[in-house]
Amino acid sequence: MPEANRNAQEISLIIGAILGAFTMFEYASSHPGLVDFRFAPPYNRVRFFSFAVLVMALIFLCRADVGADSFSADMIAFSDGLVRLLNVPFSPVVLADGLMMDGEEGIPLVARAAALSFTIATCSIIFFSAYIWIFRWPTERESFNLWVNLPTFDPTLGQDISWRLRRQGMMNMLVAIALPYTTISIASRSGGWFDPSALENHQSLIWGCVFWAFTPVVLFNRGSAMLKIAWLIDRARTD
């Protein structure tokens, strides 16, 4: 980042080390933890890759905004193309740009970042959903342990397990679809506690867009995976 100081770099390294240690201990344990579908790749690989691509793409976009790289002009042109492509009614990118309206015009970098992050998030969702429904997922179906792979889902409670999986899966997907809109709506009606001008800072813009785009990816992919598991359970019962 152009304006990143040494303290920000050190904090980023500390947070990265903590998350790395947490991931290592989670995968080293054979008991349920906090991470879903630990033994059903590529669920968590897609999440990690999507997060990394989001952060890196937004960093290069912010660097392009100050002309820090030789390909800055190409990055700006690509982002502007995405803004024009997503400039349709009820688009969350249009709503995000409207949040930063200054007079009659918005801040171009916010619209570019919103369009870029929304496109990456949509591609991640399409790829993962297509993968698990077209190919054999999970690969180890005979030894698939629902308790270990869904530690926050108790299969012994309530009604039929496949019905509960479908219900929670649909809820996750609906929340994921609504979240890009509700987040912007809440921020625009926050009563003054949210200052849109904070997004003019590159670091605030990056992490704001990552939260705005990556959270729906996590929820939608989780819902899609739960629907696939419910379908497999129903199919096993009929065989």
PDB file of C-alpha atoms in Angstrom, residues 7-216:
ATOM      1  CA  ASN A   7       3.001  -0.126  12.508  1.00  0.00           C
ATOM      2  CA  ALA A   8       0.345  -1.270  10.040  1.00  0.00           C
ATOM      3  CA  GLN A   9       2.750  -3.777   8.534  1.00  0.00           C
ATOM      4  CA  GLU A  10       3.654  -5.198  11.950  1.00  0.00           C
ATOM      5  CA  ILE A  11      -0.005  -5.491  12.972  1.00  0.00           C
ATOM      6  CA  SER A  12      -0.778  -7.283   9.709  1.00  0.00           C
ATOM      7  CA  LEU A  13       2.045  -9.768  10.353  1.00  0.00           C
ATOM      8  CA  ILE A  14       0.812 -10.438  13.893  1.00  0.00           C
ATOM      9  CA  ILE A  15      -2.777 -11.005  12.732  1.00  0.00           C
ATOM     10  CA  GLY A  16      -1.554 -13.260   9.926  1.00  0.00           C
ATOM     11  CA  ALA A  17       0.526 -15.318  12.365  1.00  0.00           C
ATOM     12  CA  ILE A  18      -2.448 -15.728  14.731  1.00  0.00           C
ATOM     13  CA  LEU A  19      -4.739 -16.831  11.902  1.00  0.00           C
ATOM     14  CA  GLY A  20      -2.074 -19.200  10.584  1.00  0.00           C
ATOM     15  CA  ALA A  21      -1.632 -20.821  13.991  1.00  0.00           C
ATOM     16  CA  PHE A  22      -5.408 -21.116  14.411  1.00  0.00           C
ATOM     17  CA  THR A  23      -5.738 -22.832  11.020  1.00  0.00           C
ATOM     18  CA  MET A  24      -2.867 -25.211  11.795  1.00  0.00           C
ATOM     19  CA  PHE A  25      -4.387 -26.307  15.112  1.00  0.00           C
ATOM     20  CA  GLU A  26      -7.857 -26.664  13.542  1.00  0.00           C
ATOM     21  CA  TYR A  27      -6.650 -28.984  10.806  1.00  0.00           C
ATOM     22  CA  ALA A  28      -4.359 -30.913  13.141  1.00  0.00           C
ATOM     23  CA  SER A  29      -7.313 -31.914  15.299  1.00  0.00           C
ATOM     24  CA  SER A  30      -9.640 -34.770  14.401  1.00  0.00           C
ATOM     25  CA  HIS A  31     -12.396 -33.389  16.639  1.00  0.00           C
ATOM     26  CA  PRO A  32     -14.973 -30.716  15.749  1.00  0.00           C
ATOM     27  CA  GLY A  33     -13.698 -27.154  15.957  1.00  0.00           C
ATOM     28  CA  LEU A  34     -14.882 -23.891  14.457  1.00  0.00           C
ATOM     29  CA  VAL A  35     -14.065 -24.371  10.755  1.00  0.00           C
ATOM     30  CA  ASP A  36     -16.758 -25.900   8.536  1.00  0.00           C
ATOM     31  CA  PHE A  37     -16.006 -28.702   6.057  1.00  0.00           C
ATOM     32  CA  ARG A  38     -12.380 -29.166   7.107  1.00  0.00           C
ATOM     33  CA  PHE A  39     -12.264 -32.584   5.442  1.00  0.00           C
ATOM     34  CA  ALA A  40     -14.299 -31.731   2.348  1.00  0.00           C
ATOM     35  CA  PRO A  41     -11.974 -29.889  -0.032  1.00  0.00           C
ATOM     36  CA  PRO A  42     -11.996 -27.551  -1.873  1.00  0.00           C
ATOM     37  CA  TYR A  43     -14.504 -25.724   0.373  1.00  0.00           C
ATOM     38  CA  ASN A  44     -11.970 -23.914   2.546  1.00  0.00           C
ATOM     39  CA  ARG A  45      -9.452 -23.631  -0.290  1.00  0.00           C
ATOM     40  CA  VAL A  46     -11.989 -21.658  -2.315  1.00  0.00           C
ATOM     41  CA  ARG A  47     -12.658 -19.405   0.681  1.00  0.00           C
ATOM     42  CA  PHE A  48      -8.964 -18.742   1.232  1.00  0.00           C
ATOM     43  CA  PHE A  49      -8.276 -18.180  -2.467  1.00  0.00           C
ATOM     44  CA  SER A  50     -11.260 -15.833  -2.796  1.00  0.00           C
ATOM     45  CA  PHE A  51     -10.137 -13.818   0.227  1.00  0.00           C
ATOM     46  CA  ALA A  52      -6.569 -13.577  -1.063  1.00  0.00           C
ATOM     47  CA  VAL A  53      -7.660 -12.537  -4.560  1.00  0.00           C
ATOM     48  CA  LEU A  54     -10.020  -9.920  -3.121  1.00  0.00           C
ATOM     49  CA  VAL A  55      -7.339  -8.348  -0.945  1.00  0.00           C
ATOM     50  CA  MET A  56      -4.640  -8.408  -3.628  1.00  0.00           C
ATOM     51  CA  ALA A  57      -6.941  -7.053  -6.343  1.00  0.00           C
ATOM     52  CA  LEU A  58      -8.053  -4.158  -4.151  1.00  0.00           C
ATOM     53  CA  ILE A  59      -4.462  -3.403  -3.156  1.00  0.00           C
ATOM     54  CA  PHE A  60      -3.414  -3.195  -6.811  1.00  0.00           C
ATOM     55  CA  LEU A  61      -6.452  -1.028  -7.532  1.00  0.00           C
ATOM     56  CA  CYS A  62      -5.450   1.419  -4.784  1.00  0.00           C
ATOM     57  CA  ARG A  63      -1.885   1.412  -6.077  1.00  0.00           C
ATOM     58  CA  ALA A  64      -3.238   2.097  -9.557  1.00  0.00           C
ATOM     59  CA  ASP A  65      -5.161   5.060  -8.165  1.00  0.00           C
ATOM     60  CA  VAL A  66      -1.837   6.761  -7.378  1.00  0.00           C
ATOM     61  CA  GLY A  67      -0.032   5.371 -10.432  1.00  0.00           C
ATOM     62  CA  ALA A  68       2.357   3.191  -8.443  1.00  0.00           C
ATOM     63  CA  ASP A  69       2.672   0.381 -11.040  1.00  0.00           C
ATOM     64  CA  SER A  70       3.372   0.164 -14.748  1.00  0.00           C
ATOM     65  CA  PHE A  71      -0.034  -1.472 -15.338  1.00  0.00           C
ATOM     66  CA  SER A  72      -1.985   1.110 -13.325  1.00  0.00           C
ATOM     67  CA  ALA A  73      -3.762   2.495 -16.391  1.00  0.00           C
ATOM     68  CA  ASP A  74      -4.873  -1.005 -17.427  1.00  0.00           C
ATOM     69  CA  MET A  75      -6.160  -1.730 -13.922  1.00  0.00           C
ATOM     70  CA  ILE A  76      -8.171   1.505 -13.873  1.00  0.00           C
ATOM     71  CA  ALA A  77      -9.570   0.801 -17.348  1.00  0.00           C
ATOM     72  CA  PHE A  78     -10.562  -2.746 -16.347  1.00  0.00           C
ATOM     73  CA  SER A  79     -12.288  -1.492 -13.186  1.00  0.00           C
ATOM     74  CA  ASP A  80     -14.097   1.229 -15.105  1.00  0.00           C
ATOM     75  CA  GLY A  81     -15.339  -1.428 -17.515  1.00  0.00           C
ATOM     76  CA  LEU A  82     -16.757  -3.414 -14.600  1.00  0.00           C
ATOM     77  CA  VAL A  83     -18.446  -0.277 -13.252  1.00  0.00           C
ATOM     78  CA  ARG A  84     -20.162   0.293 -16.615  1.00  0.00           C
ATOM     79  CA  LEU A  85     -21.132  -3.379 -16.834  1.00  0.00           C
ATOM     80  CA  LEU A  86     -22.695  -3.360 -13.360  1.00  0.00           C
ATOM     81  CA  ASN A  87     -24.351   0.037 -13.764  1.00  0.00           C
ATOM     82  CA  VAL A  88     -27.848  -1.439 -13.856  1.00  0.00           C
ATOM     83  CA  PRO A  89     -30.930  -0.779 -11.705  1.00  0.00           C
ATOM     84  CA  PHE A  90     -30.819  -2.297  -8.224  1.00  0.00           C
ATOM     85  CA  SER A  91     -27.142  -3.168  -8.580  1.00  0.00           C
ATOM     86  CA  PRO A  92     -25.316  -3.200  -5.220  1.00  0.00           C
ATOM     87  CA  VAL A  93     -22.416  -1.436  -6.936  1.00  0.00           C
ATOM     88  CA  VAL A  94     -24.687   1.483  -7.826  1.00  0.00           C
ATOM     89  CA  LEU A  95     -25.925   1.596  -4.219  1.00  0.00           C
ATOM     90  CA  ALA A  96     -22.362   1.504  -2.879  1.00  0.00           C
ATOM     91  CA  ASP A  97     -21.374   4.374  -5.149  1.00  0.00           C
ATOM     92  CA  GLY A  98     -24.456   6.304  -4.033  1.00  0.00           C
ATOM     93  CA  LEU A  99     -23.311   5.996  -0.425  1.00  0.00           C
ATOM     94  CA  MET A 100     -20.281   8.121  -1.300  1.00  0.00           C
ATOM     95  CA  MET A 101     -22.122  10.786  -3.291  1.00  0.00           C
ATOM     96  CA  ASP A 102     -20.417  14.156  -3.008  1.00  0.00           C
ATOM     97  CA  GLY A 103     -22.765  16.666  -4.528  1.00  0.00           C
ATOM     98  CA  GLU A 104     -23.878  15.071  -7.804  1.00  0.00           C
ATOM     99  CA  GLU A 105     -20.901  12.792  -8.400  1.00  0.00           C
ATOM    100  CA  GLY A 106     -19.542   9.876  -6.425  1.00  0.00           C
ATOM    101  CA  ILE A 107     -15.920   9.064  -5.712  1.00  0.00           C
ATOM    102  CA  PRO A 108     -14.635   6.982  -8.670  1.00  0.00           C
ATOM    103  CA  LEU A 109     -12.329   4.791  -6.577  1.00  0.00           C
ATOM    104  CA  VAL A 110     -15.213   3.590  -4.402  1.00  0.00           C
ATOM    105  CA  ALA A 111     -17.257   2.576  -7.443  1.00  0.00           C
ATOM    106  CA  ARG A 112     -14.251   0.790  -8.943  1.00  0.00           C
ATOM    107  CA  ALA A 113     -13.488  -1.066  -5.714  1.00  0.00           C
ATOM    108  CA  ALA A 114     -17.131  -2.063  -5.269  1.00  0.00           C
ATOM    109  CA  ALA A 115     -17.390  -3.332  -8.858  1.00  0.00           C
ATOM    110  CA  LEU A 116     -14.115  -5.253  -8.633  1.00  0.00           C
ATOM    111  CA  SER A 117     -14.886  -6.895  -5.291  1.00  0.00           C
ATOM    112  CA  PHE A 118     -18.470  -7.729  -6.321  1.00  0.00           C
ATOM    113  CA  THR A 119     -17.230  -9.366  -9.534  1.00  0.00           C
ATOM    114  CA  ILE A 120     -14.638 -11.484  -7.696  1.00  0.00           C
ATOM    115  CA  ALA A 121     -17.208 -12.540  -5.098  1.00  0.00           C
ATOM    116  CA  THR A 122     -19.741 -13.507  -7.791  1.00  0.00           C
ATOM    117  CA  CYS A 123     -17.146 -15.534  -9.709  1.00  0.00           C
ATOM    118  CA  SER A 124     -16.166 -17.360  -6.514  1.00  0.00           C
ATOM    119  CA  ILE A 125     -19.791 -18.267  -5.772  1.00  0.00           C
ATOM    120  CA  ILE A 126     -20.440 -19.465  -9.334  1.00  0.00           C
ATOM    121  CA  PHE A 127     -17.262 -21.558  -9.404  1.00  0.00           C
ATOM    122  CA  PHE A 128     -17.855 -23.283  -6.070  1.00  0.00           C
ATOM    123  CA  SER A 129     -21.555 -23.938  -6.689  1.00  0.00           C
ATOM    124  CA  ALA A 130     -20.821 -25.378 -10.129  1.00  0.00           C
ATOM    125  CA  TYR A 131     -17.992 -27.509  -8.753  1.00  0.00           C
ATOM    126  CA  ILE A 132     -19.903 -29.206  -5.945  1.00  0.00           C
ATOM    127  CA  TRP A 133     -22.977 -29.921  -8.090  1.00  0.00           C
ATOM    128  CA  ILE A 134     -21.187 -31.049 -11.259  1.00  0.00           C
ATOM    129  CA  PHE A 135     -18.322 -33.046  -9.747  1.00  0.00           C
ATOM    130  CA  ARG A 136     -18.208 -35.611  -6.960  1.00  0.00           C
ATOM    131  CA  TRP A 137     -18.269 -33.609  -3.728  1.00  0.00           C
ATOM    132  CA  PRO A 138     -17.462 -34.516  -1.047  1.00  0.00           C
ATOM    133  CA  THR A 139     -15.005 -36.977  -2.535  1.00  0.00           C
ATOM    134  CA  GLU A 140     -14.942 -39.243   0.548  1.00  0.00           C
ATOM    135  CA  ARG A 141     -18.692 -39.685   0.847  1.00  0.00           C
ATOM    136  CA  GLU A 142     -18.567 -43.062   2.589  1.00  0.00           C
ATOM    137  CA  SER A 143     -16.416 -41.686   5.435  1.00  0.00           C
ATOM    138  CA  PHE A 144     -17.922 -38.180   5.517  1.00  0.00           C
ATOM    139  CA  ASN A 145     -18.539 -37.148   9.128  1.00  0.00           C
ATOM    140  CA  LEU A 146     -21.252 -34.511   9.433  1.00  0.00           C
ATOM    141  CA  TRP A 147     -20.388 -33.722  13.061  1.00  0.00           C
ATOM    142  CA  VAL A 148     -16.731 -32.954  12.282  1.00  0.00           C
ATOM    143  CA  ASN A 149     -17.407 -31.047   9.063  1.00  0.00           C
ATOM    144  CA  LEU A 150     -20.342 -29.034  10.451  1.00  0.00           C
ATOM    145  CA  PRO A 151     -19.416 -28.530  14.116  1.00  0.00           C
ATOM    146  CA  THR A 152     -22.082 -25.854  14.698  1.00  0.00           C
ATOM    147  CA  PHE A 153     -24.860 -28.093  13.325  1.00  0.00           C
ATOM    148  CA  ASP A 154     -26.276 -30.645  15.772  1.00  0.00           C
ATOM    149  CA  PRO A 155     -27.826 -33.511  13.784  1.00  0.00           C
ATOM    150  CA  THR A 156     -29.550 -34.932  16.884  1.00  0.00           C
ATOM    151  CA  LEU A 157     -31.840 -31.972  17.503  1.00  0.00           C
ATOM    152  CA  GLY A 158     -35.199 -31.104  16.018  1.00  0.00           C
ATOM    153  CA  GLN A 159     -36.785 -32.490  12.902  1.00  0.00           C
ATOM    154  CA  ASP A 160     -35.463 -34.555  10.024  1.00  0.00           C
ATOM    155  CA  ILE A 161     -31.780 -33.852   9.413  1.00  0.00           C
ATOM    156  CA  SER A 162     -32.069 -33.329   5.640  1.00  0.00           C
ATOM    157  CA  TRP A 163     -34.974 -30.902   6.140  1.00  0.00           C
ATOM    158  CA  ARG A 164     -32.972 -28.914   8.673  1.00  0.00           C
ATOM    159  CA  LEU A 165     -29.940 -28.848   6.373  1.00  0.00           C
ATOM    160  CA  ARG A 166     -32.081 -27.544   3.508  1.00  0.00           C
ATOM    161  CA  ARG A 167     -33.674 -24.928   5.739  1.00  0.00           C
ATOM    162  CA  GLN A 168     -30.367 -23.635   7.093  1.00  0.00           C
ATOM    163  CA  GLY A 169     -28.803 -23.799   3.641  1.00  0.00           C
ATOM    164  CA  MET A 170     -31.575 -21.701   2.118  1.00  0.00           C
ATOM    165  CA  MET A 171     -31.379 -19.223   5.003  1.00  0.00           C
ATOM    166  CA  ASN A 172     -27.626 -18.823   4.490  1.00  0.00           C
ATOM    167  CA  MET A 173     -28.096 -18.222   0.762  1.00  0.00           C
ATOM    168  CA  LEU A 174     -30.916 -15.709   1.244  1.00  0.00           C
ATOM    169  CA  VAL A 175     -28.901 -13.764   3.817  1.00  0.00           C
ATOM    170  CA  ALA A 176     -25.900 -13.801   1.450  1.00  0.00           C
ATOM    171  CA  ILE A 177     -28.014 -12.318  -1.359  1.00  0.00           C
ATOM    172  CA  ALA A 178     -29.511  -9.655   0.903  1.00  0.00           C
ATOM    173  CA  LEU A 179     -26.315  -8.710   2.737  1.00  0.00           C
ATOM    174  CA  PRO A 180     -24.717  -6.489   0.022  1.00  0.00           C
ATOM    175  CA  TYR A 181     -27.896  -4.392   0.002  1.00  0.00           C
ATOM    176  CA  THR A 182     -28.621  -4.331   3.725  1.00  0.00           C
ATOM    177  CA  THR A 183     -25.043  -3.406   4.626  1.00  0.00           C
ATOM    178  CA  ILE A 184     -25.194  -0.335   2.401  1.00  0.00           C
ATOM    179  CA  SER A 185     -28.689   0.543   3.611  1.00  0.00           C
ATOM    180  CA  ILE A 186     -27.661   0.342   7.267  1.00  0.00           C
ATOM    181  CA  ALA A 187     -24.531   2.408   6.631  1.00  0.00           C
ATOM    182  CA  SER A 188     -26.509   5.100   4.794  1.00  0.00           C
ATOM    183  CA  ARG A 189     -29.038   5.324   7.644  1.00  0.00           C
ATOM    184  CA  SER A 190     -26.591   5.043  10.507  1.00  0.00           C
ATOM    185  CA  GLY A 191     -27.479   8.392  12.022  1.00  0.00           C
ATOM    186  CA  GLY A 192     -23.972   9.793  11.677  1.00  0.00           C
ATOM    187  CA  TRP A 193     -21.870   7.049  13.300  1.00  0.00           C
ATOM    188  CA  PHE A 194     -20.580   5.950   9.899  1.00  0.00           C
ATOM    189  CA  ASP A 195     -18.573   8.562   8.004  1.00  0.00           C
ATOM    190  CA  PRO A 196     -18.478   7.711   4.261  1.00  0.00           C
ATOM    191  CA  SER A 197     -15.412   9.904   3.826  1.00  0.00           C
ATOM    192  CA  ALA A 198     -13.437   7.284   5.789  1.00  0.00           C
ATOM    193  CA  LEU A 199     -13.499   5.162   2.629  1.00  0.00           C
ATOM    194  CA  GLU A 200     -11.248   7.718   0.958  1.00  0.00           C
ATOM    195  CA  ASN A 201      -8.451   6.110   2.985  1.00  0.00           C
ATOM    196  CA  HIS A 202      -7.085   3.180   1.019  1.00  0.00           C
ATOM    197  CA  GLN A 203      -6.812   0.773   3.945  1.00  0.00           C
ATOM    198  CA  SER A 204     -10.354   1.505   5.125  1.00  0.00           C
ATOM    199  CA  LEU A 205     -11.646   1.076   1.590  1.00  0.00           C
ATOM    200  CA  ILE A 206      -9.890  -2.271   1.135  1.00  0.00           C
ATOM    201  CA  TRP A 207     -11.121  -3.852   4.358  1.00  0.00           C
ATOM    202  CA  GLY A 208     -14.586  -2.345   3.966  1.00  0.00           C
ATOM    203  CA  CYS A 209     -14.944  -3.855   0.489  1.00  0.00           C
ATOM    204  CA  VAL A 210     -13.481  -7.183   1.637  1.00  0.00           C
ATOM    205  CA  PHE A 211     -16.054  -7.415   4.447  1.00  0.00           C
ATOM    206  CA  TRP A 212     -18.852  -6.300   2.101  1.00  0.00           C
ATOM    207  CA  ALA A 213     -18.013  -8.838  -0.632  1.00  0.00           C
ATOM    208  CA  PHE A 214     -16.428 -11.778   1.223  1.00  0.00           C
ATOM    209  CA  THR A 215     -19.108 -12.309   3.885  1.00  0.00           C
ATOM    210  CA  PRO A 216     -21.784 -13.146   1.271  1.00  0.00           C
TER     211      PRO A 216
END
